[in-house]
Amino acid sequence: MKTVDRIYEETKTLPETVQREVLDFVEYLAHKLQKETAGWSELSVAAALRGLEDEVWPEYRNEDIKEKWR
């Protein structure tokens, strides 16, 4: 039996108030996971760009662009 099925089976007989608590906890876990994932994503971008702030980059003007994105 899959975990999601076990959760359903265990919670379907609980009182409504307890089911809401379970739902609150599931939403908390989902939010926590989303924050952790976002944190790793930001860390990855920061690591990829590390050291680039000291490099000299050419300055482009609008006239230098051959095709404009609309």
PDB file of C-alpha atoms in Angstrom:
ATOM      1  CA  MET A   1       0.000   0.000   0.000  1.00  0.00           C
ATOM      2  CA  LYS A   2       1.332   3.415  -0.939  1.00  0.00           C
ATOM      3  CA  THR A   3       2.015   5.955   1.770  1.00  0.00           C
ATOM      4  CA  VAL A   4      -0.658   8.306   0.478  1.00  0.00           C
ATOM      5  CA  ASP A   5      -3.208   5.490   0.696  1.00  0.00           C
ATOM      6  CA  ARG A   6      -2.150   4.677   4.259  1.00  0.00           C
ATOM      7  CA  ILE A   7      -2.500   8.318   5.250  1.00  0.00           C
ATOM      8  CA  TYR A   8      -5.979   8.384   3.765  1.00  0.00           C
ATOM      9  CA  GLU A   9      -7.007   5.156   5.501  1.00  0.00           C
ATOM     10  CA  GLU A  10      -5.674   6.303   8.864  1.00  0.00           C
ATOM     11  CA  THR A  11      -7.247   9.750   8.729  1.00  0.00           C
ATOM     12  CA  LYS A  12     -10.659   9.078   7.192  1.00  0.00           C
ATOM     13  CA  THR A  13     -12.090   7.797  10.476  1.00  0.00           C
ATOM     14  CA  LEU A  14     -10.666  10.588  12.616  1.00  0.00           C
ATOM     15  CA  PRO A  15     -12.864  13.444  13.801  1.00  0.00           C
ATOM     16  CA  GLU A  16     -13.039  16.475  11.498  1.00  0.00           C
ATOM     17  CA  THR A  17     -11.014  18.621  13.915  1.00  0.00           C
ATOM     18  CA  VAL A  18      -8.157  16.116  13.926  1.00  0.00           C
ATOM     19  CA  GLN A  19      -8.304  15.828  10.132  1.00  0.00           C
ATOM     20  CA  ARG A  20      -7.853  19.609   9.964  1.00  0.00           C
ATOM     21  CA  GLU A  21      -4.795  19.317  12.204  1.00  0.00           C
ATOM     22  CA  VAL A  22      -3.364  16.685   9.876  1.00  0.00           C
ATOM     23  CA  LEU A  23      -4.040  18.963   6.905  1.00  0.00           C
ATOM     24  CA  ASP A  24      -2.368  21.895   8.683  1.00  0.00           C
ATOM     25  CA  PHE A  25       0.681  19.742   9.321  1.00  0.00           C
ATOM     26  CA  VAL A  26       0.829  18.577   5.698  1.00  0.00           C
ATOM     27  CA  GLU A  27       0.614  22.203   4.521  1.00  0.00           C
ATOM     28  CA  TYR A  28       3.380  23.144   6.975  1.00  0.00           C
ATOM     29  CA  LEU A  29       5.614  20.384   5.590  1.00  0.00           C
ATOM     30  CA  ALA A  30       4.905  21.461   2.003  1.00  0.00           C
ATOM     31  CA  HIS A  31       5.764  25.080   2.854  1.00  0.00           C
ATOM     32  CA  LYS A  32       8.955  24.001   4.643  1.00  0.00           C
ATOM     33  CA  LEU A  33      10.026  21.901   1.658  1.00  0.00           C
ATOM     34  CA  GLN A  34       9.327  24.790  -0.718  1.00  0.00           C
ATOM     35  CA  LYS A  35      11.490  27.137   1.392  1.00  0.00           C
ATOM     36  CA  GLU A  36      14.330  24.608   1.527  1.00  0.00           C
ATOM     37  CA  THR A  37      14.183  24.075  -2.234  1.00  0.00           C
ATOM     38  CA  ALA A  38      14.188  27.829  -2.881  1.00  0.00           C
ATOM     39  CA  GLY A  39      17.154  28.225  -0.541  1.00  0.00           C
ATOM     40  CA  TRP A  40      19.177  25.629  -2.442  1.00  0.00           C
ATOM     41  CA  SER A  41      18.251  27.256  -5.734  1.00  0.00           C
ATOM     42  CA  GLU A  42      19.444  30.664  -4.532  1.00  0.00           C
ATOM     43  CA  LEU A  43      22.633  29.103  -3.204  1.00  0.00           C
ATOM     44  CA  SER A  44      23.289  27.428  -6.564  1.00  0.00           C
ATOM     45  CA  VAL A  45      22.881  30.697  -8.466  1.00  0.00           C
ATOM     46  CA  ALA A  46      25.129  32.517  -6.003  1.00  0.00           C
ATOM     47  CA  ALA A  47      27.795  29.825  -6.363  1.00  0.00           C
ATOM     48  CA  ALA A  48      27.583  29.926 -10.158  1.00  0.00           C
ATOM     49  CA  LEU A  49      28.012  33.703 -10.231  1.00  0.00           C
ATOM     50  CA  ARG A  50      30.717  33.886  -7.562  1.00  0.00           C
ATOM     51  CA  GLY A  51      33.679  35.916  -8.775  1.00  0.00           C
ATOM     52  CA  LEU A  52      31.918  37.380 -11.804  1.00  0.00           C
ATOM     53  CA  GLU A  53      31.352  40.710 -10.070  1.00  0.00           C
ATOM     54  CA  ASP A  54      35.080  41.488 -10.427  1.00  0.00           C
ATOM     55  CA  GLU A  55      35.202  40.814 -14.156  1.00  0.00           C
ATOM     56  CA  VAL A  56      35.089  43.561 -16.759  1.00  0.00           C
ATOM     57  CA  TRP A  57      32.066  43.269 -19.039  1.00  0.00           C
ATOM     58  CA  PRO A  58      31.453  45.183 -22.266  1.00  0.00           C
ATOM     59  CA  GLU A  59      28.745  47.797 -22.140  1.00  0.00           C
ATOM     60  CA  TYR A  60      26.073  47.334 -24.769  1.00  0.00           C
ATOM     61  CA  ARG A  61      23.734  50.016 -26.031  1.00  0.00           C
ATOM     62  CA  ASN A  62      20.357  49.584 -27.691  1.00  0.00           C
ATOM     63  CA  GLU A  63      22.022  50.293 -31.032  1.00  0.00           C
ATOM     64  CA  ASP A  64      24.267  47.251 -30.549  1.00  0.00           C
ATOM     65  CA  ILE A  65      21.292  44.911 -30.420  1.00  0.00           C
ATOM     66  CA  LYS A  66      20.396  43.532 -33.838  1.00  0.00           C
ATOM     67  CA  GLU A  67      17.114  41.944 -32.829  1.00  0.00           C
ATOM     68  CA  LYS A  68      14.837  43.121 -30.054  1.00  0.00           C
ATOM     69  CA  TRP A  69      12.681  40.816 -27.994  1.00  0.00           C
ATOM     70  CA  ARG A  70       9.042  41.828 -27.824  1.00  0.00           C
TER      71      ARG A  70
END
